[in-house]
Amino acid sequence: MLKIVRVDLSYFFRTKWLLATLIGLNITDMLVVGIVYNGLMSFNYFQFYVPGVIVTGLFFASFDVGRRVHLGLTEGVSQYYLTLPVSLNELAMAHLISAGMGGLIYAGILTVIASIFLHQLVSLGTLMLMPYMFVLSMGLAGVAAVINLFSKAGERYWILAEGIQTAMVGLSTIAYPIQTVSSYFPSYIVSVIELNPLSQGAEALRTVVNGVASAGIFNLVSLSATSAVLLAVGVVSYRHVFTSLRDSGKI
């Protein structure tokens, strides 16, 4: 299982130039949007927005393993994994652990660079949040597992992934305070936005930066619970995918 994790991470680091480009885009997003909008807001929007960008980077990085699993299903890599002395649960967990580590590494790089501009990130609180961010990243990878479950072969994976990523980022407090969101959506949608794991992760970092979260429902128990639920869904989804693949030989 650990060897599968290592192989997944090796693919993550093989795309170092792509990673460098994406990190550059994230930092540009922080500086351009954060600083420009800061002059238009009645509060420090830069401090609000930077944690959101970090969590968004973690989210997209955690999806990278789901993309490789999809390619593995269509290219025969997953079929090879099923011939190894590893159980279906271990295979599923290996992919989710590697996704969690990939997301954490990417978010960690963003955090280090962002701390140059936002010194509040250089704190013990940020380090204490890293285990929770790891669990969050694994949970978000569970969303990619669900997409793999329903997409089968072909281009549907990319369409579903793009749609779900856009919906989850849009219906979160990544870019907008919950008070602003509340004025545009009914209360039941606002509750969903507050429970969105992206909102929970962003509010966790904002608590470090500002000393208080903008979404009142946030706490580490909620962050851990929502991440654990998504992680469990991911294990079940991958297990179903690999069971079907083992029984039929194809997807």
PDB file of C-alpha atoms in Angstrom:
ATOM      1  CA  MET A   1       0.000   0.000   0.000  1.00  0.00           C
ATOM      2  CA  LEU A   2       2.809   2.403   0.865  1.00  0.00           C
ATOM      3  CA  LYS A   3       4.493   1.622  -2.457  1.00  0.00           C
ATOM      4  CA  ILE A   4       1.302   2.631  -4.283  1.00  0.00           C
ATOM      5  CA  VAL A   5       1.269   5.865  -2.267  1.00  0.00           C
ATOM      6  CA  ARG A   6       4.888   6.473  -3.250  1.00  0.00           C
ATOM      7  CA  VAL A   7       4.149   5.855  -6.939  1.00  0.00           C
ATOM      8  CA  ASP A   8       1.189   8.264  -6.833  1.00  0.00           C
ATOM      9  CA  LEU A   9       3.348  10.945  -5.228  1.00  0.00           C
ATOM     10  CA  SER A  10       6.125  10.368  -7.740  1.00  0.00           C
ATOM     11  CA  TYR A  11       3.681  11.243 -10.515  1.00  0.00           C
ATOM     12  CA  PHE A  12       2.684  14.327  -8.551  1.00  0.00           C
ATOM     13  CA  PHE A  13       6.310  15.545  -8.454  1.00  0.00           C
ATOM     14  CA  ARG A  14       7.010  14.620 -12.078  1.00  0.00           C
ATOM     15  CA  THR A  15       4.762  17.501 -13.102  1.00  0.00           C
ATOM     16  CA  LYS A  16       7.004  20.000 -11.303  1.00  0.00           C
ATOM     17  CA  TRP A  17       6.877  22.567 -14.095  1.00  0.00           C
ATOM     18  CA  LEU A  18       3.089  22.376 -14.177  1.00  0.00           C
ATOM     19  CA  LEU A  19       3.049  22.722 -10.386  1.00  0.00           C
ATOM     20  CA  ALA A  20       5.338  25.743 -10.587  1.00  0.00           C
ATOM     21  CA  THR A  21       3.029  27.331 -13.157  1.00  0.00           C
ATOM     22  CA  LEU A  22      -0.092  26.657 -11.073  1.00  0.00           C
ATOM     23  CA  ILE A  23       1.561  27.991  -7.917  1.00  0.00           C
ATOM     24  CA  GLY A  24       2.565  31.101  -9.853  1.00  0.00           C
ATOM     25  CA  LEU A  25      -1.042  31.570 -10.989  1.00  0.00           C
ATOM     26  CA  ASN A  26      -2.316  31.131  -7.422  1.00  0.00           C
ATOM     27  CA  ILE A  27       0.133  33.699  -6.070  1.00  0.00           C
ATOM     28  CA  THR A  28      -0.778  36.098  -8.870  1.00  0.00           C
ATOM     29  CA  ASP A  29      -4.436  35.580  -8.000  1.00  0.00           C
ATOM     30  CA  MET A  30      -3.706  36.384  -4.353  1.00  0.00           C
ATOM     31  CA  LEU A  31      -1.861  39.584  -5.174  1.00  0.00           C
ATOM     32  CA  VAL A  32      -3.965  40.925  -8.036  1.00  0.00           C
ATOM     33  CA  VAL A  33      -7.465  40.091  -6.778  1.00  0.00           C
ATOM     34  CA  GLY A  34      -6.630  40.396  -3.095  1.00  0.00           C
ATOM     35  CA  ILE A  35      -4.910  43.766  -3.314  1.00  0.00           C
ATOM     36  CA  VAL A  36      -7.206  45.348  -5.942  1.00  0.00           C
ATOM     37  CA  TYR A  37     -10.412  44.275  -4.190  1.00  0.00           C
ATOM     38  CA  ASN A  38      -8.963  45.293  -0.839  1.00  0.00           C
ATOM     39  CA  GLY A  39      -9.327  48.929  -1.833  1.00  0.00           C
ATOM     40  CA  LEU A  40     -12.987  48.391  -2.680  1.00  0.00           C
ATOM     41  CA  MET A  41     -14.015  46.679   0.561  1.00  0.00           C
ATOM     42  CA  SER A  42     -14.785  47.957   4.048  1.00  0.00           C
ATOM     43  CA  PHE A  43     -12.586  45.218   5.553  1.00  0.00           C
ATOM     44  CA  ASN A  44      -9.143  43.758   4.842  1.00  0.00           C
ATOM     45  CA  TYR A  45     -10.048  41.637   1.832  1.00  0.00           C
ATOM     46  CA  PHE A  46      -6.441  40.545   1.232  1.00  0.00           C
ATOM     47  CA  GLN A  47      -6.307  38.830   4.628  1.00  0.00           C
ATOM     48  CA  PHE A  48      -9.690  37.265   3.891  1.00  0.00           C
ATOM     49  CA  TYR A  49      -8.872  36.074   0.380  1.00  0.00           C
ATOM     50  CA  VAL A  50      -5.404  34.535   0.831  1.00  0.00           C
ATOM     51  CA  PRO A  51      -6.618  31.602   3.006  1.00  0.00           C
ATOM     52  CA  GLY A  52      -9.316  30.946   0.407  1.00  0.00           C
ATOM     53  CA  VAL A  53      -6.739  30.690  -2.379  1.00  0.00           C
ATOM     54  CA  ILE A  54      -4.616  28.301  -0.292  1.00  0.00           C
ATOM     55  CA  VAL A  55      -7.584  25.990   0.339  1.00  0.00           C
ATOM     56  CA  THR A  56      -8.611  26.178  -3.331  1.00  0.00           C
ATOM     57  CA  GLY A  57      -5.086  25.084  -4.278  1.00  0.00           C
ATOM     58  CA  LEU A  58      -5.333  22.190  -1.828  1.00  0.00           C
ATOM     59  CA  PHE A  59      -8.674  21.210  -3.375  1.00  0.00           C
ATOM     60  CA  PHE A  60      -7.442  21.128  -6.961  1.00  0.00           C
ATOM     61  CA  ALA A  61      -4.213  19.333  -5.970  1.00  0.00           C
ATOM     62  CA  SER A  62      -6.176  16.644  -4.112  1.00  0.00           C
ATOM     63  CA  PHE A  63      -8.134  16.010  -7.332  1.00  0.00           C
ATOM     64  CA  ASP A  64      -4.926  15.174  -9.209  1.00  0.00           C
ATOM     65  CA  VAL A  65      -4.899  11.575  -7.931  1.00  0.00           C
ATOM     66  CA  GLY A  66      -8.513  11.155  -9.041  1.00  0.00           C
ATOM     67  CA  ARG A  67      -7.425  12.206 -12.526  1.00  0.00           C
ATOM     68  CA  ARG A  68      -4.618   9.632 -12.501  1.00  0.00           C
ATOM     69  CA  VAL A  69      -6.979   6.928 -11.205  1.00  0.00           C
ATOM     70  CA  HIS A  70      -9.282   7.682 -14.129  1.00  0.00           C
ATOM     71  CA  LEU A  71      -6.369   7.380 -16.531  1.00  0.00           C
ATOM     72  CA  GLY A  72      -5.248   4.214 -14.746  1.00  0.00           C
ATOM     73  CA  LEU A  73      -8.677   2.661 -15.200  1.00  0.00           C
ATOM     74  CA  THR A  74      -8.603   3.323 -18.929  1.00  0.00           C
ATOM     75  CA  GLU A  75      -4.925   2.492 -19.493  1.00  0.00           C
ATOM     76  CA  GLY A  76      -4.698  -0.741 -17.487  1.00  0.00           C
ATOM     77  CA  VAL A  77      -2.725   0.545 -14.491  1.00  0.00           C
ATOM     78  CA  SER A  78      -5.548  -0.186 -12.040  1.00  0.00           C
ATOM     79  CA  GLN A  79      -5.903  -3.686 -13.487  1.00  0.00           C
ATOM     80  CA  TYR A  80      -2.234  -4.236 -12.645  1.00  0.00           C
ATOM     81  CA  TYR A  81      -2.746  -2.970  -9.094  1.00  0.00           C
ATOM     82  CA  LEU A  82      -5.507  -5.571  -8.655  1.00  0.00           C
ATOM     83  CA  THR A  83      -2.972  -8.347  -9.332  1.00  0.00           C
ATOM     84  CA  LEU A  84      -0.846  -7.240  -6.370  1.00  0.00           C
ATOM     85  CA  PRO A  85      -1.212  -8.678  -2.838  1.00  0.00           C
ATOM     86  CA  VAL A  86      -3.207  -5.675  -1.632  1.00  0.00           C
ATOM     87  CA  SER A  87      -6.841  -5.597  -0.567  1.00  0.00           C
ATOM     88  CA  LEU A  88      -9.442  -3.348  -2.174  1.00  0.00           C
ATOM     89  CA  ASN A  89      -9.647  -1.252   0.984  1.00  0.00           C
ATOM     90  CA  GLU A  90      -5.866  -0.810   1.049  1.00  0.00           C
ATOM     91  CA  LEU A  91      -5.824   0.147  -2.639  1.00  0.00           C
ATOM     92  CA  ALA A  92      -8.559   2.726  -2.070  1.00  0.00           C
ATOM     93  CA  MET A  93      -6.839   4.135   1.008  1.00  0.00           C
ATOM     94  CA  ALA A  94      -3.493   4.288  -0.799  1.00  0.00           C
ATOM     95  CA  HIS A  95      -4.963   6.576  -3.450  1.00  0.00           C
ATOM     96  CA  LEU A  96      -6.712   8.738  -0.866  1.00  0.00           C
ATOM     97  CA  ILE A  97      -3.609   9.030   1.327  1.00  0.00           C
ATOM     98  CA  SER A  98      -1.466  10.057  -1.645  1.00  0.00           C
ATOM     99  CA  ALA A  99      -4.129  12.605  -2.627  1.00  0.00           C
ATOM    100  CA  GLY A 100      -4.107  13.941   0.927  1.00  0.00           C
ATOM    101  CA  MET A 101      -0.333  14.263   0.910  1.00  0.00           C
ATOM    102  CA  GLY A 102      -0.312  15.902  -2.515  1.00  0.00           C
ATOM    103  CA  GLY A 103      -2.907  18.456  -1.481  1.00  0.00           C
ATOM    104  CA  LEU A 104      -1.095  19.161   1.791  1.00  0.00           C
ATOM    105  CA  ILE A 105       2.260  19.628   0.037  1.00  0.00           C
ATOM    106  CA  TYR A 106       0.745  21.999  -2.520  1.00  0.00           C
ATOM    107  CA  ALA A 107      -1.105  23.994   0.153  1.00  0.00           C
ATOM    108  CA  GLY A 108       2.053  24.029   2.271  1.00  0.00           C
ATOM    109  CA  ILE A 109       4.067  25.565  -0.576  1.00  0.00           C
ATOM    110  CA  LEU A 110       1.357  28.180  -1.115  1.00  0.00           C
ATOM    111  CA  THR A 111       1.280  28.937   2.619  1.00  0.00           C
ATOM    112  CA  VAL A 112       5.044  29.448   2.813  1.00  0.00           C
ATOM    113  CA  ILE A 113       5.005  31.831  -0.156  1.00  0.00           C
ATOM    114  CA  ALA A 114       1.870  33.629   1.058  1.00  0.00           C
ATOM    115  CA  SER A 115       3.449  34.140   4.483  1.00  0.00           C
ATOM    116  CA  ILE A 116       5.873  36.565   2.833  1.00  0.00           C
ATOM    117  CA  PHE A 117       2.926  38.895   2.272  1.00  0.00           C
ATOM    118  CA  LEU A 118       0.753  37.775   5.196  1.00  0.00           C
ATOM    119  CA  HIS A 119       3.001  37.361   8.210  1.00  0.00           C
ATOM    120  CA  GLN A 120       0.195  36.086  10.444  1.00  0.00           C
ATOM    121  CA  LEU A 121       0.515  32.729   8.676  1.00  0.00           C
ATOM    122  CA  VAL A 122       3.906  32.260  10.330  1.00  0.00           C
ATOM    123  CA  SER A 123       2.548  30.855  13.563  1.00  0.00           C
ATOM    124  CA  LEU A 124       2.165  27.734  15.637  1.00  0.00           C
ATOM    125  CA  GLY A 125      -1.538  27.764  14.780  1.00  0.00           C
ATOM    126  CA  THR A 126      -0.755  27.190  11.102  1.00  0.00           C
ATOM    127  CA  LEU A 127       1.407  24.184  11.943  1.00  0.00           C
ATOM    128  CA  MET A 128      -1.277  22.779  14.241  1.00  0.00           C
ATOM    129  CA  LEU A 129      -3.795  22.996  11.381  1.00  0.00           C
ATOM    130  CA  MET A 130      -1.682  20.864   9.017  1.00  0.00           C
ATOM    131  CA  PRO A 131      -3.021  17.477  10.255  1.00  0.00           C
ATOM    132  CA  TYR A 132      -6.570  18.772   9.783  1.00  0.00           C
ATOM    133  CA  MET A 133      -5.658  20.009   6.295  1.00  0.00           C
ATOM    134  CA  PHE A 134      -4.308  16.554   5.491  1.00  0.00           C
ATOM    135  CA  VAL A 135      -7.617  14.972   6.504  1.00  0.00           C
ATOM    136  CA  LEU A 136      -9.460  17.681   4.554  1.00  0.00           C
ATOM    137  CA  SER A 137      -7.391  16.917   1.459  1.00  0.00           C
ATOM    138  CA  MET A 138      -8.161  13.188   1.743  1.00  0.00           C
ATOM    139  CA  GLY A 139     -11.835  14.005   2.173  1.00  0.00           C
ATOM    140  CA  LEU A 140     -11.855  16.223  -0.908  1.00  0.00           C
ATOM    141  CA  ALA A 141     -10.141  13.412  -2.816  1.00  0.00           C
ATOM    142  CA  GLY A 142     -13.182  11.337  -1.893  1.00  0.00           C
ATOM    143  CA  VAL A 143     -15.206  13.662  -4.132  1.00  0.00           C
ATOM    144  CA  ALA A 144     -12.944  12.672  -7.034  1.00  0.00           C
ATOM    145  CA  ALA A 145     -13.581   9.026  -6.127  1.00  0.00           C
ATOM    146  CA  VAL A 146     -17.327   9.589  -6.461  1.00  0.00           C
ATOM    147  CA  ILE A 147     -16.725  11.131  -9.888  1.00  0.00           C
ATOM    148  CA  ASN A 148     -14.713   8.059 -10.888  1.00  0.00           C
ATOM    149  CA  LEU A 149     -17.624   5.902  -9.734  1.00  0.00           C
ATOM    150  CA  PHE A 150     -20.138   7.598 -12.012  1.00  0.00           C
ATOM    151  CA  SER A 151     -18.002   8.706 -14.945  1.00  0.00           C
ATOM    152  CA  LYS A 152     -16.868   5.280 -16.203  1.00  0.00           C
ATOM    153  CA  ALA A 153     -14.713   5.524 -19.353  1.00  0.00           C
ATOM    154  CA  GLY A 154     -14.558   8.443 -21.752  1.00  0.00           C
ATOM    155  CA  GLU A 155     -14.689  12.195 -21.270  1.00  0.00           C
ATOM    156  CA  ARG A 156     -17.408  12.309 -18.628  1.00  0.00           C
ATOM    157  CA  TYR A 157     -14.847  12.401 -15.818  1.00  0.00           C
ATOM    158  CA  TRP A 158     -13.424  15.721 -16.989  1.00  0.00           C
ATOM    159  CA  ILE A 159     -16.883  17.260 -17.438  1.00  0.00           C
ATOM    160  CA  LEU A 160     -18.110  16.110 -14.029  1.00  0.00           C
ATOM    161  CA  ALA A 161     -14.875  17.150 -12.310  1.00  0.00           C
ATOM    162  CA  GLU A 162     -14.994  20.634 -13.790  1.00  0.00           C
ATOM    163  CA  GLY A 163     -18.648  21.072 -12.873  1.00  0.00           C
ATOM    164  CA  ILE A 164     -18.275  19.846  -9.293  1.00  0.00           C
ATOM    165  CA  GLN A 165     -15.110  21.868  -8.691  1.00  0.00           C
ATOM    166  CA  THR A 166     -16.824  25.023  -9.945  1.00  0.00           C
ATOM    167  CA  ALA A 167     -19.925  24.353  -7.823  1.00  0.00           C
ATOM    168  CA  MET A 168     -17.975  23.620  -4.637  1.00  0.00           C
ATOM    169  CA  VAL A 169     -15.752  26.684  -4.963  1.00  0.00           C
ATOM    170  CA  GLY A 170     -18.698  28.912  -5.913  1.00  0.00           C
ATOM    171  CA  LEU A 171     -20.898  27.707  -3.060  1.00  0.00           C
ATOM    172  CA  SER A 172     -18.300  28.375  -0.376  1.00  0.00           C
ATOM    173  CA  THR A 173     -16.775  31.241   1.573  1.00  0.00           C
ATOM    174  CA  ILE A 174     -13.567  31.086  -0.483  1.00  0.00           C
ATOM    175  CA  ALA A 175     -14.134  34.513  -2.046  1.00  0.00           C
ATOM    176  CA  TYR A 176     -17.090  35.972  -0.141  1.00  0.00           C
ATOM    177  CA  PRO A 177     -17.862  36.372   3.577  1.00  0.00           C
ATOM    178  CA  ILE A 178     -20.828  34.395   4.840  1.00  0.00           C
ATOM    179  CA  GLN A 179     -22.621  37.657   5.627  1.00  0.00           C
ATOM    180  CA  THR A 180     -22.522  38.601   1.937  1.00  0.00           C
ATOM    181  CA  VAL A 181     -23.577  35.117   0.835  1.00  0.00           C
ATOM    182  CA  SER A 182     -26.520  35.202   3.261  1.00  0.00           C
ATOM    183  CA  SER A 183     -27.987  38.218   1.497  1.00  0.00           C
ATOM    184  CA  TYR A 184     -28.242  36.361  -1.834  1.00  0.00           C
ATOM    185  CA  PHE A 185     -29.229  32.796  -0.888  1.00  0.00           C
ATOM    186  CA  PRO A 186     -31.968  31.234   1.251  1.00  0.00           C
ATOM    187  CA  SER A 187     -31.030  29.929   4.680  1.00  0.00           C
ATOM    188  CA  TYR A 188     -30.858  26.251   3.688  1.00  0.00           C
ATOM    189  CA  ILE A 189     -28.299  26.999   0.960  1.00  0.00           C
ATOM    190  CA  VAL A 190     -26.347  29.177   3.388  1.00  0.00           C
ATOM    191  CA  SER A 191     -26.189  26.184   5.765  1.00  0.00           C
ATOM    192  CA  VAL A 192     -24.796  24.048   2.942  1.00  0.00           C
ATOM    193  CA  ILE A 193     -22.204  26.738   2.175  1.00  0.00           C
ATOM    194  CA  GLU A 194     -21.137  26.871   5.826  1.00  0.00           C
ATOM    195  CA  LEU A 195     -20.765  23.079   5.943  1.00  0.00           C
ATOM    196  CA  ASN A 196     -18.874  22.981   2.648  1.00  0.00           C
ATOM    197  CA  PRO A 197     -15.420  21.538   3.525  1.00  0.00           C
ATOM    198  CA  LEU A 198     -13.790  24.297   1.456  1.00  0.00           C
ATOM    199  CA  SER A 199     -15.506  26.883   3.658  1.00  0.00           C
ATOM    200  CA  GLN A 200     -14.427  24.982   6.752  1.00  0.00           C
ATOM    201  CA  GLY A 201     -10.795  24.858   5.600  1.00  0.00           C
ATOM    202  CA  ALA A 202     -10.719  28.522   4.610  1.00  0.00           C
ATOM    203  CA  GLU A 203     -12.271  29.583   7.922  1.00  0.00           C
ATOM    204  CA  ALA A 204      -9.690  27.498   9.782  1.00  0.00           C
ATOM    205  CA  LEU A 205      -6.872  29.484   8.191  1.00  0.00           C
ATOM    206  CA  ARG A 206      -8.747  32.753   8.711  1.00  0.00           C
ATOM    207  CA  THR A 207      -8.958  31.946  12.386  1.00  0.00           C
ATOM    208  CA  VAL A 208      -5.151  31.811  12.431  1.00  0.00           C
ATOM    209  CA  VAL A 209      -4.821  35.057  10.457  1.00  0.00           C
ATOM    210  CA  ASN A 210      -7.547  37.119  12.120  1.00  0.00           C
ATOM    211  CA  GLY A 211      -8.104  35.310  15.390  1.00  0.00           C
ATOM    212  CA  VAL A 212     -11.743  34.687  14.457  1.00  0.00           C
ATOM    213  CA  ALA A 213     -13.632  32.882  11.683  1.00  0.00           C
ATOM    214  CA  SER A 214     -16.191  34.731   9.562  1.00  0.00           C
ATOM    215  CA  ALA A 215     -18.519  31.711   9.488  1.00  0.00           C
ATOM    216  CA  GLY A 216     -19.922  31.158  12.980  1.00  0.00           C
ATOM    217  CA  ILE A 217     -20.544  27.443  12.429  1.00  0.00           C
ATOM    218  CA  PHE A 218     -16.834  26.741  11.940  1.00  0.00           C
ATOM    219  CA  ASN A 219     -14.887  24.621  14.396  1.00  0.00           C
ATOM    220  CA  LEU A 220     -12.300  21.889  14.077  1.00  0.00           C
ATOM    221  CA  VAL A 221     -14.890  19.239  14.931  1.00  0.00           C
ATOM    222  CA  SER A 222     -17.018  20.296  11.954  1.00  0.00           C
ATOM    223  CA  LEU A 223     -13.954  20.384   9.696  1.00  0.00           C
ATOM    224  CA  SER A 224     -12.892  16.898  10.804  1.00  0.00           C
ATOM    225  CA  ALA A 225     -16.421  15.488  10.605  1.00  0.00           C
ATOM    226  CA  THR A 226     -17.165  16.715   7.077  1.00  0.00           C
ATOM    227  CA  SER A 227     -13.737  15.560   5.896  1.00  0.00           C
ATOM    228  CA  ALA A 228     -14.181  12.136   7.511  1.00  0.00           C
ATOM    229  CA  VAL A 229     -17.593  11.682   5.881  1.00  0.00           C
ATOM    230  CA  LEU A 230     -16.186  12.503   2.434  1.00  0.00           C
ATOM    231  CA  LEU A 231     -13.214  10.224   3.109  1.00  0.00           C
ATOM    232  CA  ALA A 232     -15.532   7.328   3.968  1.00  0.00           C
ATOM    233  CA  VAL A 233     -17.572   8.014   0.825  1.00  0.00           C
ATOM    234  CA  GLY A 234     -14.326   7.988  -1.163  1.00  0.00           C
ATOM    235  CA  VAL A 235     -13.273   4.598   0.228  1.00  0.00           C
ATOM    236  CA  VAL A 236     -16.678   3.094  -0.567  1.00  0.00           C
ATOM    237  CA  SER A 237     -16.660   4.627  -4.063  1.00  0.00           C
ATOM    238  CA  TYR A 238     -13.163   3.423  -4.954  1.00  0.00           C
ATOM    239  CA  ARG A 239     -13.903   0.006  -3.491  1.00  0.00           C
ATOM    240  CA  HIS A 240     -16.989  -0.268  -5.723  1.00  0.00           C
ATOM    241  CA  VAL A 241     -14.995   0.889  -8.766  1.00  0.00           C
ATOM    242  CA  PHE A 242     -12.209  -1.630  -8.180  1.00  0.00           C
ATOM    243  CA  THR A 243     -14.666  -4.420  -7.380  1.00  0.00           C
ATOM    244  CA  SER A 244     -16.457  -3.852 -10.679  1.00  0.00           C
ATOM    245  CA  LEU A 245     -13.115  -3.678 -12.472  1.00  0.00           C
ATOM    246  CA  ARG A 246     -11.934  -6.930 -10.871  1.00  0.00           C
ATOM    247  CA  ASP A 247     -15.161  -8.746 -11.759  1.00  0.00           C
ATOM    248  CA  SER A 248     -15.571  -7.483 -15.327  1.00  0.00           C
ATOM    249  CA  GLY A 249     -12.000  -6.607 -16.284  1.00  0.00           C
ATOM    250  CA  LYS A 250     -13.034  -3.210 -17.634  1.00  0.00           C
ATOM    251  CA  ILE A 251     -15.080  -0.136 -16.749  1.00  0.00           C
TER     252      ILE A 251
END
